[in-house]
Amino acid sequence: MKKNFISNSSESIRMFKSPLLESLSKIPYFVPLIVYVPVILYFCWQAVVLNDVLTAIGHILLGLFIWTLTEYVLHRFVFHFYPKSEWGRRIHFIFHGVHHDYPNDAQRLVMPPSASIPLAAAFYFLFRAIFPINMLDGFFAGFIMGYLFYDMTHYMLHHAKFSNPFWKKLKQHHMLHHYDDSTKGYGVTSDIWDKVFGSELTKSGSGTHAKKA
């Protein structure tokens, strides 16, 4: 990403010699829906069983809100962390660098379950250690809702055309992150945390344009 190379091709480059690993790195956009909609429904149901409906909704909304901050932190400080070691740079490329180099690759726009399921499990056990049991299910349901909305939004921002002003603005924000200045504009589903933490992009961007191939 620091070498300022961006391909406008929709090609999906090969990353692994192993056919299995290569296949696990590519998924259609709808796979997260198949995996996580049942999970969300289950935890929403559990939240209602353990609480009244309004309390459950409150826990879900809190989980959604915390996801927006998690999305920003992960994107800024994890996905955009540039390791110095060779193996670190390789891992960075696999997780996020390839997306910035080949942003039109439709097969690597949503997180594959091989990565998202272990992350979801880790977050679940983290929240289980923090929150009371009657709050956990609703909070986790909202958190996963936020993740799923992020994944679907990310796909659409790269491959859908919008007439609605909200979605057009969101797409412009994300495209500036890709094509003008990848050190700003980390929010995908919202730019609220970019405004809070001073990483907001201007309409014209920073003026640091990437090469296109």
PDB file of N, CA and C in Angstrom, residues 64-167:
ATOM      1  N   LEU A  64     -24.175  -2.562  18.316  1.00  0.00           N
ATOM      2  CA  LEU A  64     -23.998  -1.899  17.019  1.00  0.00           C
ATOM      3  C   LEU A  64     -23.072  -0.697  17.146  1.00  0.00           C
ATOM      4  N   PHE A  65     -23.276   0.092  18.186  1.00  0.00           N
ATOM      5  CA  PHE A  65     -22.454   1.283  18.389  1.00  0.00           C
ATOM      6  C   PHE A  65     -20.991   0.912  18.623  1.00  0.00           C
ATOM      7  N   ILE A  66     -20.753  -0.087  19.460  1.00  0.00           N
ATOM      8  CA  ILE A  66     -19.380  -0.506  19.744  1.00  0.00           C
ATOM      9  C   ILE A  66     -18.733  -1.077  18.489  1.00  0.00           C
ATOM     10  N   TRP A  67     -19.534  -1.728  17.632  1.00  0.00           N
ATOM     11  CA  TRP A  67     -18.957  -2.207  16.376  1.00  0.00           C
ATOM     12  C   TRP A  67     -18.395  -1.047  15.554  1.00  0.00           C
ATOM     13  N   THR A  68     -19.092   0.080  15.476  1.00  0.00           N
ATOM     14  CA  THR A  68     -18.618   1.192  14.644  1.00  0.00           C
ATOM     15  C   THR A  68     -17.229   1.649  15.090  1.00  0.00           C
ATOM     16  N   LEU A  69     -17.000   1.677  16.403  1.00  0.00           N
ATOM     17  CA  LEU A  69     -15.681   2.043  16.908  1.00  0.00           C
ATOM     18  C   LEU A  69     -14.670   0.927  16.623  1.00  0.00           C
ATOM     19  N   THR A  70     -15.089  -0.319  16.782  1.00  0.00           N
ATOM     20  CA  THR A  70     -14.212  -1.459  16.503  1.00  0.00           C
ATOM     21  C   THR A  70     -13.800  -1.466  15.041  1.00  0.00           C
ATOM     22  N   GLU A  71     -14.753  -1.197  14.156  1.00  0.00           N
ATOM     23  CA  GLU A  71     -14.472  -1.121  12.716  1.00  0.00           C
ATOM     24  C   GLU A  71     -13.364  -0.112  12.438  1.00  0.00           C
ATOM     25  N   TYR A  72     -13.496   1.059  13.048  1.00  0.00           N
ATOM     26  CA  TYR A  72     -12.506   2.125  12.842  1.00  0.00           C
ATOM     27  C   TYR A  72     -11.132   1.722  13.392  1.00  0.00           C
ATOM     28  N   VAL A  73     -11.112   1.195  14.605  1.00  0.00           N
ATOM     29  CA  VAL A  73      -9.846   0.835  15.247  1.00  0.00           C
ATOM     30  C   VAL A  73      -9.141  -0.278  14.477  1.00  0.00           C
ATOM     31  N   LEU A  74      -9.890  -1.306  14.072  1.00  0.00           N
ATOM     32  CA  LEU A  74      -9.300  -2.403  13.316  1.00  0.00           C
ATOM     33  C   LEU A  74      -8.731  -1.913  11.992  1.00  0.00           C
ATOM     34  N   HIS A  75      -9.522  -1.091  11.297  1.00  0.00           N
ATOM     35  CA  HIS A  75      -9.079  -0.608   9.981  1.00  0.00           C
ATOM     36  C   HIS A  75      -7.855   0.285  10.110  1.00  0.00           C
ATOM     37  N   ARG A  76      -7.856   1.177  11.065  1.00  0.00           N
ATOM     38  CA  ARG A  76      -6.758   2.137  11.187  1.00  0.00           C
ATOM     39  C   ARG A  76      -5.497   1.521  11.786  1.00  0.00           C
ATOM     40  N   PHE A  77      -5.644   0.803  12.877  1.00  0.00           N
ATOM     41  CA  PHE A  77      -4.467   0.385  13.641  1.00  0.00           C
ATOM     42  C   PHE A  77      -4.030  -1.063  13.403  1.00  0.00           C
ATOM     43  N   VAL A  78      -4.905  -1.884  12.828  1.00  0.00           N
ATOM     44  CA  VAL A  78      -4.530  -3.267  12.526  1.00  0.00           C
ATOM     45  C   VAL A  78      -4.322  -3.450  11.029  1.00  0.00           C
ATOM     46  N   PHE A  79      -5.351  -3.161  10.219  1.00  0.00           N
ATOM     47  CA  PHE A  79      -5.239  -3.350   8.776  1.00  0.00           C
ATOM     48  C   PHE A  79      -4.218  -2.410   8.139  1.00  0.00           C
ATOM     49  N   HIS A  80      -4.019  -1.230   8.737  1.00  0.00           N
ATOM     50  CA  HIS A  80      -3.067  -0.266   8.179  1.00  0.00           C
ATOM     51  C   HIS A  80      -1.785  -0.161   8.995  1.00  0.00           C
ATOM     52  N   PHE A  81      -1.498  -1.205   9.734  1.00  0.00           N
ATOM     53  CA  PHE A  81      -0.203  -1.278  10.418  1.00  0.00           C
ATOM     54  C   PHE A  81       0.816  -1.851   9.438  1.00  0.00           C
ATOM     55  N   TYR A  82       1.943  -1.150   9.250  1.00  0.00           N
ATOM     56  CA  TYR A  82       2.935  -1.562   8.268  1.00  0.00           C
ATOM     57  C   TYR A  82       4.134  -2.211   8.972  1.00  0.00           C
ATOM     58  N   PRO A  83       4.214  -3.535   8.970  1.00  0.00           N
ATOM     59  CA  PRO A  83       5.332  -4.215   9.629  1.00  0.00           C
ATOM     60  C   PRO A  83       6.655  -3.972   8.882  1.00  0.00           C
ATOM     61  N   LYS A  84       7.750  -4.106   9.578  1.00  0.00           N
ATOM     62  CA  LYS A  84       9.067  -3.936   8.969  1.00  0.00           C
ATOM     63  C   LYS A  84       9.641  -5.266   8.487  1.00  0.00           C
ATOM     64  N   SER A  85       9.225  -6.361   9.115  1.00  0.00           N
ATOM     65  CA  SER A  85       9.770  -7.661   8.750  1.00  0.00           C
ATOM     66  C   SER A  85       9.147  -8.178   7.455  1.00  0.00           C
ATOM     67  N   GLU A  86       9.854  -9.058   6.782  1.00  0.00           N
ATOM     68  CA  GLU A  86       9.373  -9.624   5.519  1.00  0.00           C
ATOM     69  C   GLU A  86       8.096 -10.423   5.732  1.00  0.00           C
ATOM     70  N   TRP A  87       8.093 -11.280   6.777  1.00  0.00           N
ATOM     71  CA  TRP A  87       6.898 -12.099   7.030  1.00  0.00           C
ATOM     72  C   TRP A  87       5.729 -11.235   7.478  1.00  0.00           C
ATOM     73  N   GLY A  88       6.030 -10.147   8.210  1.00  0.00           N
ATOM     74  CA  GLY A  88       4.976  -9.228   8.629  1.00  0.00           C
ATOM     75  C   GLY A  88       4.337  -8.533   7.445  1.00  0.00           C
ATOM     76  N   ARG A  89       5.174  -8.119   6.480  1.00  0.00           N
ATOM     77  CA  ARG A  89       4.636  -7.472   5.275  1.00  0.00           C
ATOM     78  C   ARG A  89       3.800  -8.445   4.459  1.00  0.00           C
ATOM     79  N   ARG A  90       4.212  -9.705   4.464  1.00  0.00           N
ATOM     80  CA  ARG A  90       3.448 -10.725   3.746  1.00  0.00           C
ATOM     81  C   ARG A  90       2.063 -10.902   4.370  1.00  0.00           C
ATOM     82  N   ILE A  91       2.031 -10.990   5.695  1.00  0.00           N
ATOM     83  CA  ILE A  91       0.747 -11.143   6.386  1.00  0.00           C
ATOM     84  C   ILE A  91      -0.132  -9.918   6.143  1.00  0.00           C
ATOM     85  N   HIS A  92       0.479  -8.731   6.204  1.00  0.00           N
ATOM     86  CA  HIS A  92      -0.272  -7.504   5.956  1.00  0.00           C
ATOM     87  C   HIS A  92      -0.877  -7.503   4.561  1.00  0.00           C
ATOM     88  N   PHE A  93      -0.100  -7.951   3.568  1.00  0.00           N
ATOM     89  CA  PHE A  93      -0.605  -7.991   2.194  1.00  0.00           C
ATOM     90  C   PHE A  93      -1.788  -8.937   2.079  1.00  0.00           C
ATOM     91  N   ILE A  94      -1.697 -10.101   2.730  1.00  0.00           N
ATOM     92  CA  ILE A  94      -2.774 -11.084   2.663  1.00  0.00           C
ATOM     93  C   ILE A  94      -4.055 -10.532   3.284  1.00  0.00           C
ATOM     94  N   PHE A  95      -3.920  -9.843   4.424  1.00  0.00           N
ATOM     95  CA  PHE A  95      -5.109  -9.388   5.141  1.00  0.00           C
ATOM     96  C   PHE A  95      -5.714  -8.112   4.561  1.00  0.00           C
ATOM     97  N   HIS A  96      -4.885  -7.198   4.074  1.00  0.00           N
ATOM     98  CA  HIS A  96      -5.464  -5.928   3.628  1.00  0.00           C
ATOM     99  C   HIS A  96      -4.746  -5.286   2.448  1.00  0.00           C
ATOM    100  N   GLY A  97      -3.439  -5.517   2.340  1.00  0.00           N
ATOM    101  CA  GLY A  97      -2.690  -4.885   1.269  1.00  0.00           C
ATOM    102  C   GLY A  97      -3.183  -5.254  -0.110  1.00  0.00           C
ATOM    103  N   VAL A  98      -3.559  -6.532  -0.293  1.00  0.00           N
ATOM    104  CA  VAL A  98      -4.044  -6.972  -1.598  1.00  0.00           C
ATOM    105  C   VAL A  98      -5.304  -6.218  -2.000  1.00  0.00           C
ATOM    106  N   HIS A  99      -6.130  -5.872  -1.019  1.00  0.00           N
ATOM    107  CA  HIS A  99      -7.360  -5.144  -1.328  1.00  0.00           C
ATOM    108  C   HIS A  99      -7.056  -3.731  -1.821  1.00  0.00           C
ATOM    109  N   HIS A 100      -6.045  -3.099  -1.264  1.00  0.00           N
ATOM    110  CA  HIS A 100      -5.687  -1.760  -1.724  1.00  0.00           C
ATOM    111  C   HIS A 100      -4.983  -1.789  -3.086  1.00  0.00           C
ATOM    112  N   ASP A 101      -4.237  -2.846  -3.341  1.00  0.00           N
ATOM    113  CA  ASP A 101      -3.584  -2.967  -4.642  1.00  0.00           C
ATOM    114  C   ASP A 101      -4.571  -3.357  -5.740  1.00  0.00           C
ATOM    115  N   TYR A 102      -5.559  -4.174  -5.385  1.00  0.00           N
ATOM    116  CA  TYR A 102      -6.551  -4.656  -6.349  1.00  0.00           C
ATOM    117  C   TYR A 102      -7.962  -4.427  -5.785  1.00  0.00           C
ATOM    118  N   PRO A 103      -8.397  -3.175  -5.692  1.00  0.00           N
ATOM    119  CA  PRO A 103      -9.682  -2.875  -5.043  1.00  0.00           C
ATOM    120  C   PRO A 103     -10.906  -3.347  -5.810  1.00  0.00           C
ATOM    121  N   ASN A 104     -10.746  -3.698  -7.091  1.00  0.00           N
ATOM    122  CA  ASN A 104     -11.888  -4.152  -7.877  1.00  0.00           C
ATOM    123  C   ASN A 104     -12.025  -5.667  -7.924  1.00  0.00           C
ATOM    124  N   ASP A 105     -11.207  -6.354  -7.151  1.00  0.00           N
ATOM    125  CA  ASP A 105     -11.300  -7.805  -7.063  1.00  0.00           C
ATOM    126  C   ASP A 105     -12.514  -8.171  -6.208  1.00  0.00           C
ATOM    127  N   ALA A 106     -13.583  -8.595  -6.873  1.00  0.00           N
ATOM    128  CA  ALA A 106     -14.849  -8.868  -6.178  1.00  0.00           C
ATOM    129  C   ALA A 106     -14.769 -10.078  -5.266  1.00  0.00           C
ATOM    130  N   GLN A 107     -13.768 -10.943  -5.471  1.00  0.00           N
ATOM    131  CA  GLN A 107     -13.677 -12.160  -4.675  1.00  0.00           C
ATOM    132  C   GLN A 107     -12.940 -11.960  -3.353  1.00  0.00           C
ATOM    133  N   ARG A 108     -12.353 -10.776  -3.186  1.00  0.00           N
ATOM    134  CA  ARG A 108     -11.640 -10.503  -1.934  1.00  0.00           C
ATOM    135  C   ARG A 108     -12.116  -9.198  -1.313  1.00  0.00           C
ATOM    136  N   LEU A 109     -13.418  -9.000  -1.303  1.00  0.00           N
ATOM    137  CA  LEU A 109     -13.989  -7.775  -0.740  1.00  0.00           C
ATOM    138  C   LEU A 109     -14.652  -7.999   0.604  1.00  0.00           C
ATOM    139  N   VAL A 110     -15.115  -9.193   0.861  1.00  0.00           N
ATOM    140  CA  VAL A 110     -15.698  -9.511   2.168  1.00  0.00           C
ATOM    141  C   VAL A 110     -14.762 -10.484   2.875  1.00  0.00           C
ATOM    142  N   MET A 111     -14.821 -10.486   4.184  1.00  0.00           N
ATOM    143  CA  MET A 111     -13.903 -11.311   4.960  1.00  0.00           C
ATOM    144  C   MET A 111     -14.292 -12.781   4.860  1.00  0.00           C
ATOM    145  N   PRO A 112     -13.363 -13.656   4.485  1.00  0.00           N
ATOM    146  CA  PRO A 112     -13.698 -15.081   4.396  1.00  0.00           C
ATOM    147  C   PRO A 112     -13.988 -15.658   5.776  1.00  0.00           C
ATOM    148  N   PRO A 113     -14.896 -16.623   5.865  1.00  0.00           N
ATOM    149  CA  PRO A 113     -15.219 -17.235   7.164  1.00  0.00           C
ATOM    150  C   PRO A 113     -14.011 -17.828   7.869  1.00  0.00           C
ATOM    151  N   SER A 114     -12.987 -18.245   7.109  1.00  0.00           N
ATOM    152  CA  SER A 114     -11.785 -18.798   7.724  1.00  0.00           C
ATOM    153  C   SER A 114     -11.092 -17.782   8.617  1.00  0.00           C
ATOM    154  N   ALA A 115     -11.343 -16.494   8.357  1.00  0.00           N
ATOM    155  CA  ALA A 115     -10.797 -15.430   9.212  1.00  0.00           C
ATOM    156  C   ALA A 115     -11.846 -14.851  10.141  1.00  0.00           C
ATOM    157  N   SER A 116     -13.068 -14.665   9.628  1.00  0.00           N
ATOM    158  CA  SER A 116     -14.095 -13.980  10.419  1.00  0.00           C
ATOM    159  C   SER A 116     -14.643 -14.830  11.564  1.00  0.00           C
ATOM    160  N   ILE A 117     -14.736 -16.133  11.374  1.00  0.00           N
ATOM    161  CA  ILE A 117     -15.273 -16.983  12.440  1.00  0.00           C
ATOM    162  C   ILE A 117     -14.353 -17.017  13.660  1.00  0.00           C
ATOM    163  N   PRO A 118     -13.033 -17.228  13.493  1.00  0.00           N
ATOM    164  CA  PRO A 118     -12.157 -17.148  14.667  1.00  0.00           C
ATOM    165  C   PRO A 118     -12.185 -15.776  15.338  1.00  0.00           C
ATOM    166  N   LEU A 119     -12.266 -14.704  14.548  1.00  0.00           N
ATOM    167  CA  LEU A 119     -12.350 -13.359  15.126  1.00  0.00           C
ATOM    168  C   LEU A 119     -13.647 -13.181  15.904  1.00  0.00           C
ATOM    169  N   ALA A 120     -14.754 -13.645  15.323  1.00  0.00           N
ATOM    170  CA  ALA A 120     -16.046 -13.543  16.008  1.00  0.00           C
ATOM    171  C   ALA A 120     -16.032 -14.320  17.312  1.00  0.00           C
ATOM    172  N   ALA A 121     -15.438 -15.506  17.301  1.00  0.00           N
ATOM    173  CA  ALA A 121     -15.350 -16.318  18.519  1.00  0.00           C
ATOM    174  C   ALA A 121     -14.500 -15.616  19.575  1.00  0.00           C
ATOM    175  N   ALA A 122     -13.399 -15.006  19.142  1.00  0.00           N
ATOM    176  CA  ALA A 122     -12.525 -14.299  20.093  1.00  0.00           C
ATOM    177  C   ALA A 122     -13.261 -13.126  20.723  1.00  0.00           C
ATOM    178  N   PHE A 123     -14.002 -12.368  19.918  1.00  0.00           N
ATOM    179  CA  PHE A 123     -14.770 -11.250  20.456  1.00  0.00           C
ATOM    180  C   PHE A 123     -15.869 -11.747  21.397  1.00  0.00           C
ATOM    181  N   TYR A 124     -16.511 -12.869  21.046  1.00  0.00           N
ATOM    182  CA  TYR A 124     -17.572 -13.405  21.908  1.00  0.00           C
ATOM    183  C   TYR A 124     -17.036 -13.717  23.302  1.00  0.00           C
ATOM    184  N   PHE A 125     -15.902 -14.403  23.376  1.00  0.00           N
ATOM    185  CA  PHE A 125     -15.347 -14.770  24.682  1.00  0.00           C
ATOM    186  C   PHE A 125     -14.810 -13.547  25.425  1.00  0.00           C
ATOM    187  N   LEU A 126     -14.340 -12.550  24.683  1.00  0.00           N
ATOM    188  CA  LEU A 126     -13.945 -11.293  25.321  1.00  0.00           C
ATOM    189  C   LEU A 126     -15.159 -10.622  25.964  1.00  0.00           C
ATOM    190  N   PHE A 127     -16.253 -10.524  25.214  1.00  0.00           N
ATOM    191  CA  PHE A 127     -17.470  -9.898  25.741  1.00  0.00           C
ATOM    192  C   PHE A 127     -18.061 -10.725  26.882  1.00  0.00           C
ATOM    193  N   ARG A 128     -17.923 -12.032  26.795  1.00  0.00           N
ATOM    194  CA  ARG A 128     -18.439 -12.905  27.854  1.00  0.00           C
ATOM    195  C   ARG A 128     -17.720 -12.644  29.170  1.00  0.00           C
ATOM    196  N   ALA A 129     -16.438 -12.275  29.073  1.00  0.00           N
ATOM    197  CA  ALA A 129     -15.662 -11.972  30.277  1.00  0.00           C
ATOM    198  C   ALA A 129     -15.982 -10.590  30.832  1.00  0.00           C
ATOM    199  N   ILE A 130     -16.592  -9.730  30.002  1.00  0.00           N
ATOM    200  CA  ILE A 130     -16.838  -8.345  30.401  1.00  0.00           C
ATOM    201  C   ILE A 130     -18.273  -8.109  30.859  1.00  0.00           C
ATOM    202  N   PHE A 131     -19.236  -8.644  30.102  1.00  0.00           N
ATOM    203  CA  PHE A 131     -20.637  -8.295  30.317  1.00  0.00           C
ATOM    204  C   PHE A 131     -21.391  -9.353  31.121  1.00  0.00           C
ATOM    205  N   PRO A 132     -22.419  -8.946  31.838  1.00  0.00           N
ATOM    206  CA  PRO A 132     -23.281  -9.922  32.528  1.00  0.00           C
ATOM    207  C   PRO A 132     -24.008 -10.786  31.508  1.00  0.00           C
ATOM    208  N   ILE A 133     -24.362 -11.980  31.900  1.00  0.00           N
ATOM    209  CA  ILE A 133     -24.912 -12.963  30.977  1.00  0.00           C
ATOM    210  C   ILE A 133     -26.190 -12.485  30.305  1.00  0.00           C
ATOM    211  N   ASN A 134     -27.027 -11.713  31.016  1.00  0.00           N
ATOM    212  CA  ASN A 134     -28.283 -11.261  30.418  1.00  0.00           C
ATOM    213  C   ASN A 134     -28.061 -10.174  29.370  1.00  0.00           C
ATOM    214  N   MET A 135     -26.880  -9.574  29.350  1.00  0.00           N
ATOM    215  CA  MET A 135     -26.555  -8.526  28.383  1.00  0.00           C
ATOM    216  C   MET A 135     -25.773  -9.058  27.188  1.00  0.00           C
ATOM    217  N   LEU A 136     -25.084 -10.178  27.381  1.00  0.00           N
ATOM    218  CA  LEU A 136     -24.144 -10.699  26.396  1.00  0.00           C
ATOM    219  C   LEU A 136     -24.793 -10.993  25.045  1.00  0.00           C
ATOM    220  N   ASP A 137     -25.925 -11.698  25.049  1.00  0.00           N
ATOM    221  CA  ASP A 137     -26.521 -12.148  23.793  1.00  0.00           C
ATOM    222  C   ASP A 137     -26.958 -10.981  22.908  1.00  0.00           C
ATOM    223  N   GLY A 138     -27.648 -10.013  23.504  1.00  0.00           N
ATOM    224  CA  GLY A 138     -28.098  -8.869  22.723  1.00  0.00           C
ATOM    225  C   GLY A 138     -26.927  -8.045  22.210  1.00  0.00           C
ATOM    226  N   PHE A 139     -25.940  -7.831  23.068  1.00  0.00           N
ATOM    227  CA  PHE A 139     -24.767  -7.050  22.681  1.00  0.00           C
ATOM    228  C   PHE A 139     -24.036  -7.729  21.524  1.00  0.00           C
ATOM    229  N   PHE A 140     -23.833  -9.059  21.640  1.00  0.00           N
ATOM    230  CA  PHE A 140     -23.111  -9.782  20.591  1.00  0.00           C
ATOM    231  C   PHE A 140     -23.907  -9.794  19.292  1.00  0.00           C
ATOM    232  N   ALA A 141     -25.234  -9.921  19.383  1.00  0.00           N
ATOM    233  CA  ALA A 141     -26.074  -9.864  18.184  1.00  0.00           C
ATOM    234  C   ALA A 141     -25.906  -8.531  17.468  1.00  0.00           C
ATOM    235  N   GLY A 142     -25.925  -7.443  18.217  1.00  0.00           N
ATOM    236  CA  GLY A 142     -25.750  -6.120  17.620  1.00  0.00           C
ATOM    237  C   GLY A 142     -24.368  -5.941  17.034  1.00  0.00           C
ATOM    238  N   PHE A 143     -23.355  -6.461  17.712  1.00  0.00           N
ATOM    239  CA  PHE A 143     -21.982  -6.366  17.243  1.00  0.00           C
ATOM    240  C   PHE A 143     -21.817  -7.095  15.911  1.00  0.00           C
ATOM    241  N   ILE A 144     -22.370  -8.305  15.804  1.00  0.00           N
ATOM    242  CA  ILE A 144     -22.281  -9.074  14.561  1.00  0.00           C
ATOM    243  C   ILE A 144     -23.139  -8.441  13.468  1.00  0.00           C
ATOM    244  N   MET A 145     -24.266  -7.850  13.836  1.00  0.00           N
ATOM    245  CA  MET A 145     -25.061  -7.084  12.861  1.00  0.00           C
ATOM    246  C   MET A 145     -24.203  -5.989  12.233  1.00  0.00           C
ATOM    247  N   GLY A 146     -23.474  -5.292  13.096  1.00  0.00           N
ATOM    248  CA  GLY A 146     -22.612  -4.217  12.616  1.00  0.00           C
ATOM    249  C   GLY A 146     -21.550  -4.737  11.675  1.00  0.00           C
ATOM    250  N   TYR A 147     -20.936  -5.861  12.047  1.00  0.00           N
ATOM    251  CA  TYR A 147     -19.924  -6.461  11.170  1.00  0.00           C
ATOM    252  C   TYR A 147     -20.522  -6.840   9.816  1.00  0.00           C
ATOM    253  N   LEU A 148     -21.690  -7.479   9.826  1.00  0.00           N
ATOM    254  CA  LEU A 148     -22.306  -7.928   8.584  1.00  0.00           C
ATOM    255  C   LEU A 148     -22.692  -6.734   7.708  1.00  0.00           C
ATOM    256  N   PHE A 149     -23.205  -5.676   8.329  1.00  0.00           N
ATOM    257  CA  PHE A 149     -23.535  -4.464   7.583  1.00  0.00           C
ATOM    258  C   PHE A 149     -22.269  -3.862   6.970  1.00  0.00           C
ATOM    259  N   TYR A 150     -21.174  -3.901   7.725  1.00  0.00           N
ATOM    260  CA  TYR A 150     -19.889  -3.410   7.225  1.00  0.00           C
ATOM    261  C   TYR A 150     -19.446  -4.203   6.002  1.00  0.00           C
ATOM    262  N   ASP A 151     -19.495  -5.518   6.082  1.00  0.00           N
ATOM    263  CA  ASP A 151     -19.051  -6.351   4.970  1.00  0.00           C
ATOM    264  C   ASP A 151     -19.888  -6.104   3.714  1.00  0.00           C
ATOM    265  N   MET A 152     -21.209  -6.051   3.875  1.00  0.00           N
ATOM    266  CA  MET A 152     -22.083  -5.831   2.724  1.00  0.00           C
ATOM    267  C   MET A 152     -21.926  -4.416   2.164  1.00  0.00           C
ATOM    268  N   THR A 153     -21.779  -3.447   3.059  1.00  0.00           N
ATOM    269  CA  THR A 153     -21.568  -2.064   2.624  1.00  0.00           C
ATOM    270  C   THR A 153     -20.270  -1.941   1.852  1.00  0.00           C
ATOM    271  N   HIS A 154     -19.224  -2.564   2.358  1.00  0.00           N
ATOM    272  CA  HIS A 154     -17.923  -2.508   1.697  1.00  0.00           C
ATOM    273  C   HIS A 154     -18.009  -3.053   0.282  1.00  0.00           C
ATOM    274  N   TYR A 155     -18.696  -4.164   0.124  1.00  0.00           N
ATOM    275  CA  TYR A 155     -18.863  -4.736  -1.214  1.00  0.00           C
ATOM    276  C   TYR A 155     -19.609  -3.771  -2.128  1.00  0.00           C
ATOM    277  N   MET A 156     -20.697  -3.207  -1.629  1.00  0.00           N
ATOM    278  CA  MET A 156     -21.502  -2.312  -2.455  1.00  0.00           C
ATOM    279  C   MET A 156     -20.753  -1.037  -2.829  1.00  0.00           C
ATOM    280  N   LEU A 157     -19.950  -0.512  -1.911  1.00  0.00           N
ATOM    281  CA  LEU A 157     -19.211   0.710  -2.208  1.00  0.00           C
ATOM    282  C   LEU A 157     -18.255   0.527  -3.379  1.00  0.00           C
ATOM    283  N   HIS A 158     -17.788  -0.698  -3.563  1.00  0.00           N
ATOM    284  CA  HIS A 158     -16.874  -0.972  -4.660  1.00  0.00           C
ATOM    285  C   HIS A 158     -17.583  -1.391  -5.940  1.00  0.00           C
ATOM    286  N   HIS A 159     -18.797  -1.931  -5.834  1.00  0.00           N
ATOM    287  CA  HIS A 159     -19.416  -2.531  -7.027  1.00  0.00           C
ATOM    288  C   HIS A 159     -20.825  -2.047  -7.342  1.00  0.00           C
ATOM    289  N   ALA A 160     -21.370  -1.158  -6.542  1.00  0.00           N
ATOM    290  CA  ALA A 160     -22.720  -0.662  -6.823  1.00  0.00           C
ATOM    291  C   ALA A 160     -22.681   0.818  -7.203  1.00  0.00           C
ATOM    292  N   LYS A 161     -23.666   1.227  -7.988  1.00  0.00           N
ATOM    293  CA  LYS A 161     -23.833   2.643  -8.332  1.00  0.00           C
ATOM    294  C   LYS A 161     -25.016   3.181  -7.541  1.00  0.00           C
ATOM    295  N   PHE A 162     -24.853   4.362  -6.970  1.00  0.00           N
ATOM    296  CA  PHE A 162     -25.869   4.921  -6.078  1.00  0.00           C
ATOM    297  C   PHE A 162     -26.409   6.239  -6.614  1.00  0.00           C
ATOM    298  N   SER A 163     -27.690   6.467  -6.370  1.00  0.00           N
ATOM    299  CA  SER A 163     -28.303   7.766  -6.656  1.00  0.00           C
ATOM    300  C   SER A 163     -28.665   8.483  -5.363  1.00  0.00           C
ATOM    301  N   ASN A 164     -28.805   7.700  -4.271  1.00  0.00           N
ATOM    302  CA  ASN A 164     -29.122   8.273  -2.972  1.00  0.00           C
ATOM    303  C   ASN A 164     -27.931   9.084  -2.449  1.00  0.00           C
ATOM    304  N   PRO A 165     -28.155  10.331  -2.004  1.00  0.00           N
ATOM    305  CA  PRO A 165     -27.049  11.198  -1.552  1.00  0.00           C
ATOM    306  C   PRO A 165     -26.219  10.601  -0.422  1.00  0.00           C
ATOM    307  N   PHE A 166     -26.876   9.898   0.520  1.00  0.00           N
ATOM    308  CA  PHE A 166     -26.140   9.299   1.635  1.00  0.00           C
ATOM    309  C   PHE A 166     -25.127   8.276   1.133  1.00  0.00           C
ATOM    310  N   TRP A 167     -25.577   7.364   0.271  1.00  0.00           N
ATOM    311  CA  TRP A 167     -24.698   6.311  -0.226  1.00  0.00           C
ATOM    312  C   TRP A 167     -23.638   6.866  -1.167  1.00  0.00           C
TER     313      TRP A 167
END
